[in-house]
Structure formats: C-alpha cells, structure tokens
Amino acid sequence: MTDLIRKTASELAALISSGEVSSVEVTRAHLERSDAVDAAVHSYLYQSPEASLIAAAEADRARAAGEVSSPLAGVPIAVKDNLATIDAPTTSGSKILQGWQPPYDATVVKKLRAAGMPILGKTNLDEFAMGSSTEFSAFGPSKNPWDLTRIPGGSGGGSSSVVASFQAPLAIGSDTGGSIRFPGAVTGTVGTKPTYGAVSRYGLVALASSLDQIGPVARNVLDAAMLQDVIAGHDPHDSTSLPESLGSMTAAAKKLDVKGMRFGVIKQLAGDGFQPGVAARFRESLNLLAAAGAEIVEVDCPSFEYAIAAYYLILPAEASSNLAKFDSVRFGMRVEPGEKATIERVMAATREVGFGPEVKRRIILGTYALSSGSYDKFYGAALKVRTLIQRDFDAAFAKADILVSPTAPTTAFKFGDKIDDPLAMYLNDIATIPANLAGIPGISVPNGLAEEDGLPVGIQLLAPAREDARLYQAGAWLEKAHEEIWGKRMIDFAPELEVN
Ligand code: GLN
C-alpha cells in the first residue's frame, strides 16, 4: 500500500485503529520512502529502521492487547535532532556534538514513546537551530521537495522536508524565531509554535531559553492539533512549563467555524514589500474569512519595527551563555591543540573546530552584548523593546481574537542566495519573531501557491498566550475553505519526487 505515505496522520490513525493496516506496515512504508528519496532530500541525520520497526511492532502488540495509549498510537513520527534521544545520537546539527548519545530522553520524546508513536529518525537542522535554510547544518543542507534547488526553510528544514517529501506523516520541530513556522510556509506544511511553556523544553538542546518552544509539523491542521495534544502538558523537569492544561486542540480543530471571530491584520506585516504572490494569496484569504462572517480589522504594532534588532541581541546573549557548556569536557568533540595542552587551549581548539561560522558569529555578538560596558546599551535596550512588543500585542488583542500576516516575505529562496549576507537571512523572520518575544502561540497554515513561481505560501495566525485552541479552530476552517476552492488538499499539489 504505497499510498499510505500520502495519508494524513489522523487517516492513518483511523486505519490502524480499525485494523485495516498495522503500525508496522505504515512505518515500513515510510522507511521505504526514505530509502527512495532521502539521498536527494537529506531530511534525516540519523535513522535506525530496525528500532523504528521494533517500536511499531510494540504498538501493534499493545493494540492487540487492548492497550491503546493515544489517538495517534501506531502513527510514526520524525524528531528534530536537537531533542535528546537515549537510543540515537543527538547532534543539533553541530560537529561539536557529533557522536554524542544522550543518557536520557527529552520529555517530548518520552511522551511520543508513551503515546505509541514509533520514531522514524532524527531530522536535520541549522547548527544549534541558528538559521533559516539548513545551510548552516554541519552535515549539509536539506532540500525543498517542491524544488530541490531551493531551501526547505530553517532551522527545522529537516522536519519540514521530511513531511513534505512523504517520509513521515508528522514531525517535531523547535521554534525560537520561526523555525517551525517558516519551514512550514515554504514546504506547504502546517507548523505550530505553541504558547511558551505549553510543551516541556526538558531535553531540548537550548538555543535561547526564553524564546525556545517545541511544536508540531504536520500535513494538515487537525494532525498538528492531535500532535500538540500528545506533547503538551506540565513537566516538573521544566520550571517554565505551564501548570494548567490548555484544553483539547483536537476538539478546536474540529469546530470549523470562524463566524464572528475578529481577525486583526497587522499594519506592519500586511504584505507591503512582500513578494507579490505572497501578498496576493494573503488578501484572498482575508476575503474568504470576511465572506464567512469573520470581522477583519487593522491593528497597529509600531514596535515591530525593532523586533529583529531586539531578537538578534537577546538570542545571541542567551545562546552565548547556553553554548558555554560545550567545552570539550562534558559532551562530544575534543581537540588536543598539541604539546602545551592546558584546559583553556583544549577548550579553545575544540570550539574553534567544533562550531561553524554562524554559531561563532552569534557567540561573539552575544558575549559583546552582555559585556559590562555594553549591557545596558544593547541587552538592556533589547529587553525594553521586548516589553514594548508585548504591549503592542496586548493592544492588538483588545481589538482582535486572532492576528494574521503572511508567514514569510517570500517563497523558498535558492541555495546560496542569502548565506553570505547574514542580515538578509535575519530579515526573513520579520513576521515570526514577534511571537517568540511575547511568548504567544502561532501557526503557519498552507495558503496556496505563489503565481510567479508556483511555490507554497503560508499564512500565519497568532493568538494571545494560552489561546492555542483558537489557532487550530481558525486554521482548520481556512484549510477547509481552501480545499473546497482548490478541489484538493495542499498535500495533493506536492510533487511526486521520482528519485532514487
Ligand atoms: N531563523 C531564526 C534564527 O536564525 C530562527 C531560529 C529558530 O527559530 N530556531 O535565529
């Protein structure tokens, strides 16, 4: 049954649950797909087909014994390689961690296992999740299945391309400034950054701890909702994880109703300066919402102008501190500098070889921003901007239930286009970064194809903290409205990718 790979996770769950197919069959179909296409796409850094099939057989055994552990039991999933896995190496896309095998599972990984979801492998990412294209992975980039000469987004380009190339029905990503949502937009997949604290970060290789959040990557909104329900919840191992439940995302995704909902178009992100096809699809979706009885209002978020500047001070400051632990003593790589090997020299030699250029750039930037002479001028100023952005959101959410914008200014760009121009790469995240600075949830939903290049475009929905359910409710409605117009689902537009 090769068409198993083109099904959504909820469809697969139903087939497994009715006994029509087994988890082993579904898992094997996806592993075979990887054999056929991953040499070209390079979504995975690591796979162990044997371990995946053992987990699938265990899911089948449990089901036969009447123990159904979750609505997604038996459905396989890929996991970004910055999540700790006890049975597989965890590199975070960096040479410095090459060969490191964690002594424990991240909480999210534990939850996936407990939910009966076989893990298909670890997906590629920009080194330590710094980047927007996977070009900063120490192990080579992942490709966009829609056009192999283009980037699949980043940092989670492995997780987006693995779903878009039908190697996995679901994947886990992490989003610090857009690394779930941007890859979703450029590969025609759904990606959610939940409310900060909704999903435990325990076992996530930290980039910037006050911004990082783990979330789902999926084919459609319902699948993303079901996955968020599996991975969310309080965790005593993560002191920032929320104590309360945010309710059922799955139930929200099934409501299919936007009547009376107020959608705020962010003036600063309304499409000016964006690629024409991105802006055009965005306006069409606003019209669809209005026609369905939603209210469209404009909201002003003047401080967003400074969001990227603030983010690129706060993130490097936190990252430079988080990455200090990669010192050649505790994890991974160790480089001996020759005869006079003092501890400082071993550390310096290891970090010189082990870290790539973008990581070094951010460590230098962050260390400088935190240095005593610059702290107030840079880091302190950035924190003030962060507060202003949170206030902009508060004012905007007084007028609107959900804020909307295109997820990214352009469709997938070509490899090499931005790699030598850090600022151009950073500007890419203009629409996604504010949500991380404010800790609010955001989702990118496929919004059709841009006329000029035929590539996927995303629409981003944002909600107040803890109101993730609104995103799934409105996102699922929009997806259904699109499918009615197109006569097929977004994934049915995805190219076949006949490679071997
Ligand atoms: N592209 C952004 C950055 O480079 C986002 C990273 C992320 O979300 N992990 O920081």
PDB file of N, CA and C in Angstrom, residues 98-166:
ATOM      1  N   GLN A  98      28.935  15.755  17.502  1.00  0.00           N
ATOM      2  CA  GLN A  98      28.930  14.533  16.701  1.00  0.00           C
ATOM      3  C   GLN A  98      29.283  13.322  17.557  1.00  0.00           C
ATOM      4  N   GLY A  99      28.466  12.288  17.471  1.00  0.00           N
ATOM      5  CA  GLY A  99      28.746  11.061  18.206  1.00  0.00           C
ATOM      6  C   GLY A  99      28.217  11.049  19.632  1.00  0.00           C
ATOM      7  N   TRP A 100      27.661  12.173  20.082  1.00  0.00           N
ATOM      8  CA  TRP A 100      27.148  12.200  21.460  1.00  0.00           C
ATOM      9  C   TRP A 100      25.810  11.478  21.543  1.00  0.00           C
ATOM     10  N   GLN A 101      25.697  10.583  22.465  1.00  0.00           N
ATOM     11  CA  GLN A 101      24.413   9.900  22.675  1.00  0.00           C
ATOM     12  C   GLN A 101      23.902  10.243  24.065  1.00  0.00           C
ATOM     13  N   PRO A 102      22.786  10.952  24.149  1.00  0.00           N
ATOM     14  CA  PRO A 102      22.316  11.412  25.454  1.00  0.00           C
ATOM     15  C   PRO A 102      21.986  10.246  26.394  1.00  0.00           C
ATOM     16  N   PRO A 103      22.155  10.457  27.681  1.00  0.00           N
ATOM     17  CA  PRO A 103      21.808   9.399  28.642  1.00  0.00           C
ATOM     18  C   PRO A 103      20.324   9.403  29.002  1.00  0.00           C
ATOM     19  N   TYR A 104      19.526  10.219  28.332  1.00  0.00           N
ATOM     20  CA  TYR A 104      18.097  10.291  28.667  1.00  0.00           C
ATOM     21  C   TYR A 104      17.311  10.755  27.450  1.00  0.00           C
ATOM     22  N   ASP A 105      15.985  10.589  27.535  1.00  0.00           N
ATOM     23  CA  ASP A 105      15.056  11.072  26.508  1.00  0.00           C
ATOM     24  C   ASP A 105      14.509  12.439  26.914  1.00  0.00           C
ATOM     25  N   ALA A 106      14.394  13.356  25.952  1.00  0.00           N
ATOM     26  CA  ALA A 106      13.661  14.594  26.198  1.00  0.00           C
ATOM     27  C   ALA A 106      12.226  14.240  26.608  1.00  0.00           C
ATOM     28  N   THR A 107      11.591  15.108  27.385  1.00  0.00           N
ATOM     29  CA  THR A 107      10.214  14.831  27.812  1.00  0.00           C
ATOM     30  C   THR A 107       9.289  14.596  26.619  1.00  0.00           C
ATOM     31  N   VAL A 108       9.459  15.405  25.561  1.00  0.00           N
ATOM     32  CA  VAL A 108       8.606  15.241  24.377  1.00  0.00           C
ATOM     33  C   VAL A 108       8.821  13.854  23.752  1.00  0.00           C
ATOM     34  N   VAL A 109      10.061  13.418  23.691  1.00  0.00           N
ATOM     35  CA  VAL A 109      10.355  12.100  23.122  1.00  0.00           C
ATOM     36  C   VAL A 109       9.732  11.001  23.990  1.00  0.00           C
ATOM     37  N   LYS A 110       9.837  11.179  25.288  1.00  0.00           N
ATOM     38  CA  LYS A 110       9.197  10.225  26.216  1.00  0.00           C
ATOM     39  C   LYS A 110       7.699  10.153  25.949  1.00  0.00           C
ATOM     40  N   LYS A 111       7.104  11.321  25.756  1.00  0.00           N
ATOM     41  CA  LYS A 111       5.649  11.360  25.527  1.00  0.00           C
ATOM     42  C   LYS A 111       5.290  10.671  24.216  1.00  0.00           C
ATOM     43  N   LEU A 112       6.099  10.864  23.192  1.00  0.00           N
ATOM     44  CA  LEU A 112       5.821  10.201  21.911  1.00  0.00           C
ATOM     45  C   LEU A 112       5.884   8.682  22.083  1.00  0.00           C
ATOM     46  N   ARG A 113       6.906   8.240  22.791  1.00  0.00           N
ATOM     47  CA  ARG A 113       7.033   6.781  23.008  1.00  0.00           C
ATOM     48  C   ARG A 113       5.838   6.275  23.801  1.00  0.00           C
ATOM     49  N   ALA A 114       5.475   7.020  24.857  1.00  0.00           N
ATOM     50  CA  ALA A 114       4.348   6.576  25.692  1.00  0.00           C
ATOM     51  C   ALA A 114       3.043   6.588  24.902  1.00  0.00           C
ATOM     52  N   ALA A 115       2.962   7.463  23.877  1.00  0.00           N
ATOM     53  CA  ALA A 115       1.757   7.546  23.049  1.00  0.00           C
ATOM     54  C   ALA A 115       1.730   6.445  21.992  1.00  0.00           C
ATOM     55  N   GLY A 116       2.777   5.605  21.960  1.00  0.00           N
ATOM     56  CA  GLY A 116       2.809   4.510  20.994  1.00  0.00           C
ATOM     57  C   GLY A 116       3.218   4.954  19.597  1.00  0.00           C
ATOM     58  N   MET A 117       3.973   6.036  19.507  1.00  0.00           N
ATOM     59  CA  MET A 117       4.364   6.559  18.187  1.00  0.00           C
ATOM     60  C   MET A 117       5.823   6.177  17.876  1.00  0.00           C
ATOM     61  N   PRO A 118       6.018   5.285  16.904  1.00  0.00           N
ATOM     62  CA  PRO A 118       7.385   4.882  16.540  1.00  0.00           C
ATOM     63  C   PRO A 118       8.168   6.077  15.986  1.00  0.00           C
ATOM     64  N   ILE A 119       9.425   6.195  16.398  1.00  0.00           N
ATOM     65  CA  ILE A 119      10.274   7.291  15.913  1.00  0.00           C
ATOM     66  C   ILE A 119      11.039   6.820  14.679  1.00  0.00           C
ATOM     67  N   LEU A 120      10.893   7.588  13.592  1.00  0.00           N
ATOM     68  CA  LEU A 120      11.474   7.197  12.302  1.00  0.00           C
ATOM     69  C   LEU A 120      12.919   7.648  12.166  1.00  0.00           C
ATOM     70  N   GLY A 121      13.302   8.685  12.919  1.00  0.00           N
ATOM     71  CA  GLY A 121      14.676   9.167  12.803  1.00  0.00           C
ATOM     72  C   GLY A 121      14.803  10.584  13.301  1.00  0.00           C
ATOM     73  N   LYS A 122      16.042  11.104  13.211  1.00  0.00           N
ATOM     74  CA  LYS A 122      16.352  12.454  13.699  1.00  0.00           C
ATOM     75  C   LYS A 122      16.587  13.367  12.491  1.00  0.00           C
ATOM     76  N   THR A 123      15.918  14.516  12.491  1.00  0.00           N
ATOM     77  CA  THR A 123      15.952  15.353  11.287  1.00  0.00           C
ATOM     78  C   THR A 123      16.981  16.477  11.375  1.00  0.00           C
ATOM     79  N   ASN A 124      17.410  16.882  10.200  1.00  0.00           N
ATOM     80  CA  ASN A 124      18.459  17.886  10.019  1.00  0.00           C
ATOM     81  C   ASN A 124      17.995  19.282  10.452  1.00  0.00           C
ATOM     82  N   LEU A 125      18.973  20.108  10.801  1.00  0.00           N
ATOM     83  CA  LEU A 125      18.673  21.486  11.221  1.00  0.00           C
ATOM     84  C   LEU A 125      19.917  22.343  11.055  1.00  0.00           C
ATOM     85  N   ASP A 126      19.725  23.651  10.989  1.00  0.00           N
ATOM     86  CA  ASP A 126      20.863  24.551  11.068  1.00  0.00           C
ATOM     87  C   ASP A 126      21.540  24.318  12.409  1.00  0.00           C
ATOM     88  N   GLU A 127      22.853  24.485  12.444  1.00  0.00           N
ATOM     89  CA  GLU A 127      23.622  24.208  13.657  1.00  0.00           C
ATOM     90  C   GLU A 127      23.015  24.942  14.864  1.00  0.00           C
ATOM     91  N   PHE A 128      22.687  24.189  15.884  1.00  0.00           N
ATOM     92  CA  PHE A 128      22.058  24.705  17.112  1.00  0.00           C
ATOM     93  C   PHE A 128      20.807  25.544  16.812  1.00  0.00           C
ATOM     94  N   ALA A 129      20.148  25.210  15.701  1.00  0.00           N
ATOM     95  CA  ALA A 129      18.888  25.860  15.300  1.00  0.00           C
ATOM     96  C   ALA A 129      19.071  27.337  14.950  1.00  0.00           C
ATOM     97  N   MET A 130      20.294  27.705  14.558  1.00  0.00           N
ATOM     98  CA  MET A 130      20.554  29.088  14.151  1.00  0.00           C
ATOM     99  C   MET A 130      20.540  29.169  12.635  1.00  0.00           C
ATOM    100  N   GLY A 131      19.443  29.700  12.091  1.00  0.00           N
ATOM    101  CA  GLY A 131      19.394  29.846  10.645  1.00  0.00           C
ATOM    102  C   GLY A 131      17.999  29.687  10.105  1.00  0.00           C
ATOM    103  N   SER A 132      17.848  29.915   8.796  1.00  0.00           N
ATOM    104  CA  SER A 132      16.533  29.872   8.165  1.00  0.00           C
ATOM    105  C   SER A 132      16.502  28.990   6.932  1.00  0.00           C
ATOM    106  N   SER A 133      17.556  28.198   6.723  1.00  0.00           N
ATOM    107  CA  SER A 133      17.638  27.483   5.450  1.00  0.00           C
ATOM    108  C   SER A 133      18.227  26.076   5.543  1.00  0.00           C
ATOM    109  N   THR A 134      18.719  25.673   6.670  1.00  0.00           N
ATOM    110  CA  THR A 134      19.513  24.449   6.925  1.00  0.00           C
ATOM    111  C   THR A 134      20.900  24.499   6.282  1.00  0.00           C
ATOM    112  N   GLU A 135      21.223  25.631   5.638  1.00  0.00           N
ATOM    113  CA  GLU A 135      22.568  25.725   5.039  1.00  0.00           C
ATOM    114  C   GLU A 135      23.664  25.790   6.106  1.00  0.00           C
ATOM    115  N   PHE A 136      23.272  26.101   7.350  1.00  0.00           N
ATOM    116  CA  PHE A 136      24.269  26.150   8.424  1.00  0.00           C
ATOM    117  C   PHE A 136      24.398  24.811   9.154  1.00  0.00           C
ATOM    118  N   SER A 137      23.712  23.772   8.696  1.00  0.00           N
ATOM    119  CA  SER A 137      23.940  22.452   9.290  1.00  0.00           C
ATOM    120  C   SER A 137      25.373  22.021   8.981  1.00  0.00           C
ATOM    121  N   ALA A 138      26.059  21.462   9.977  1.00  0.00           N
ATOM    122  CA  ALA A 138      27.421  20.977   9.737  1.00  0.00           C
ATOM    123  C   ALA A 138      27.425  19.754   8.836  1.00  0.00           C
ATOM    124  N   PHE A 139      26.237  19.188   8.593  1.00  0.00           N
ATOM    125  CA  PHE A 139      26.164  17.946   7.828  1.00  0.00           C
ATOM    126  C   PHE A 139      25.514  18.133   6.458  1.00  0.00           C
ATOM    127  N   GLY A 140      25.500  19.363   5.958  1.00  0.00           N
ATOM    128  CA  GLY A 140      24.940  19.644   4.639  1.00  0.00           C
ATOM    129  C   GLY A 140      23.460  19.942   4.726  1.00  0.00           C
ATOM    130  N   PRO A 141      22.937  20.739   3.784  1.00  0.00           N
ATOM    131  CA  PRO A 141      21.553  21.191   3.860  1.00  0.00           C
ATOM    132  C   PRO A 141      20.525  20.111   3.502  1.00  0.00           C
ATOM    133  N   SER A 142      19.292  20.315   3.945  1.00  0.00           N
ATOM    134  CA  SER A 142      18.151  19.557   3.431  1.00  0.00           C
ATOM    135  C   SER A 142      17.609  20.323   2.221  1.00  0.00           C
ATOM    136  N   LYS A 143      16.892  19.606   1.341  1.00  0.00           N
ATOM    137  CA  LYS A 143      16.364  20.242   0.131  1.00  0.00           C
ATOM    138  C   LYS A 143      14.851  20.388   0.232  1.00  0.00           C
ATOM    139  N   ASN A 144      14.343  21.357  -0.508  1.00  0.00           N
ATOM    140  CA  ASN A 144      12.889  21.546  -0.550  1.00  0.00           C
ATOM    141  C   ASN A 144      12.298  20.589  -1.589  1.00  0.00           C
ATOM    142  N   PRO A 145      11.400  19.678  -1.163  1.00  0.00           N
ATOM    143  CA  PRO A 145      10.864  18.685  -2.101  1.00  0.00           C
ATOM    144  C   PRO A 145      10.108  19.307  -3.285  1.00  0.00           C
ATOM    145  N   TRP A 146       9.667  20.552  -3.148  1.00  0.00           N
ATOM    146  CA  TRP A 146       8.970  21.208  -4.261  1.00  0.00           C
ATOM    147  C   TRP A 146       9.940  21.621  -5.356  1.00  0.00           C
ATOM    148  N   ASP A 147      11.185  21.834  -4.997  1.00  0.00           N
ATOM    149  CA  ASP A 147      12.221  22.249  -5.948  1.00  0.00           C
ATOM    150  C   ASP A 147      13.562  22.035  -5.232  1.00  0.00           C
ATOM    151  N   LEU A 148      14.283  21.030  -5.693  1.00  0.00           N
ATOM    152  CA  LEU A 148      15.481  20.604  -4.951  1.00  0.00           C
ATOM    153  C   LEU A 148      16.620  21.625  -5.004  1.00  0.00           C
ATOM    154  N   THR A 149      16.460  22.693  -5.788  1.00  0.00           N
ATOM    155  CA  THR A 149      17.494  23.736  -5.797  1.00  0.00           C
ATOM    156  C   THR A 149      17.184  24.811  -4.762  1.00  0.00           C
ATOM    157  N   ARG A 150      16.095  24.612  -4.005  1.00  0.00           N
ATOM    158  CA  ARG A 150      15.678  25.628  -3.035  1.00  0.00           C
ATOM    159  C   ARG A 150      15.713  25.105  -1.603  1.00  0.00           C
ATOM    160  N   ILE A 151      15.774  26.064  -0.671  1.00  0.00           N
ATOM    161  CA  ILE A 151      15.864  25.745   0.751  1.00  0.00           C
ATOM    162  C   ILE A 151      14.491  25.277   1.278  1.00  0.00           C
ATOM    163  N   PRO A 152      14.486  24.387   2.278  1.00  0.00           N
ATOM    164  CA  PRO A 152      13.224  23.922   2.868  1.00  0.00           C
ATOM    165  C   PRO A 152      12.833  24.760   4.090  1.00  0.00           C
ATOM    166  N   GLY A 153      13.479  25.929   4.232  1.00  0.00           N
ATOM    167  CA  GLY A 153      13.281  26.725   5.448  1.00  0.00           C
ATOM    168  C   GLY A 153      14.211  26.237   6.543  1.00  0.00           C
ATOM    169  N   GLY A 154      14.300  27.032   7.616  1.00  0.00           N
ATOM    170  CA  GLY A 154      15.175  26.646   8.714  1.00  0.00           C
ATOM    171  C   GLY A 154      14.731  27.333   9.985  1.00  0.00           C
ATOM    172  N   SER A 155      15.212  26.918  11.083  1.00  0.00           N
ATOM    173  CA  SER A 155      16.218  25.897  11.175  1.00  0.00           C
ATOM    174  C   SER A 155      15.669  24.482  10.953  1.00  0.00           C
ATOM    175  N   GLY A 156      14.390  24.283  11.082  1.00  0.00           N
ATOM    176  CA  GLY A 156      13.812  22.939  11.028  1.00  0.00           C
ATOM    177  C   GLY A 156      13.511  22.457   9.617  1.00  0.00           C
ATOM    178  N   GLY A 157      14.455  22.634   8.695  1.00  0.00           N
ATOM    179  CA  GLY A 157      14.236  22.208   7.311  1.00  0.00           C
ATOM    180  C   GLY A 157      14.208  20.701   7.156  1.00  0.00           C
ATOM    181  N   GLY A 158      14.808  19.978   8.104  1.00  0.00           N
ATOM    182  CA  GLY A 158      14.717  18.524   8.054  1.00  0.00           C
ATOM    183  C   GLY A 158      13.303  18.078   8.387  1.00  0.00           C
ATOM    184  N   SER A 159      12.708  18.708   9.398  1.00  0.00           N
ATOM    185  CA  SER A 159      11.355  18.316   9.820  1.00  0.00           C
ATOM    186  C   SER A 159      10.300  18.731   8.789  1.00  0.00           C
ATOM    187  N   SER A 160      10.492  19.872   8.125  1.00  0.00           N
ATOM    188  CA  SER A 160       9.504  20.275   7.112  1.00  0.00           C
ATOM    189  C   SER A 160       9.648  19.404   5.870  1.00  0.00           C
ATOM    190  N   SER A 161      10.891  19.170   5.442  1.00  0.00           N
ATOM    191  CA  SER A 161      11.067  18.404   4.196  1.00  0.00           C
ATOM    192  C   SER A 161      10.727  16.929   4.391  1.00  0.00           C
ATOM    193  N   VAL A 162      10.869  16.428   5.596  1.00  0.00           N
ATOM    194  CA  VAL A 162      10.564  15.005   5.821  1.00  0.00           C
ATOM    195  C   VAL A 162       9.059  14.770   5.663  1.00  0.00           C
ATOM    196  N   VAL A 163       8.258  15.755   6.095  1.00  0.00           N
ATOM    197  CA  VAL A 163       6.799  15.649   5.938  1.00  0.00           C
ATOM    198  C   VAL A 163       6.411  15.954   4.487  1.00  0.00           C
ATOM    199  N   ALA A 164       7.030  16.992   3.905  1.00  0.00           N
ATOM    200  CA  ALA A 164       6.653  17.378   2.539  1.00  0.00           C
ATOM    201  C   ALA A 164       7.097  16.355   1.495  1.00  0.00           C
ATOM    202  N   SER A 165       8.112  15.551   1.816  1.00  0.00           N
ATOM    203  CA  SER A 165       8.540  14.525   0.852  1.00  0.00           C
ATOM    204  C   SER A 165       7.953  13.158   1.196  1.00  0.00           C
ATOM    205  N   PHE A 166       6.971  13.133   2.073  1.00  0.00           N
ATOM    206  CA  PHE A 166       6.220  11.917   2.411  1.00  0.00           C
ATOM    207  C   PHE A 166       7.082  10.835   3.051  1.00  0.00           C
TER     208      PHE A 166
END
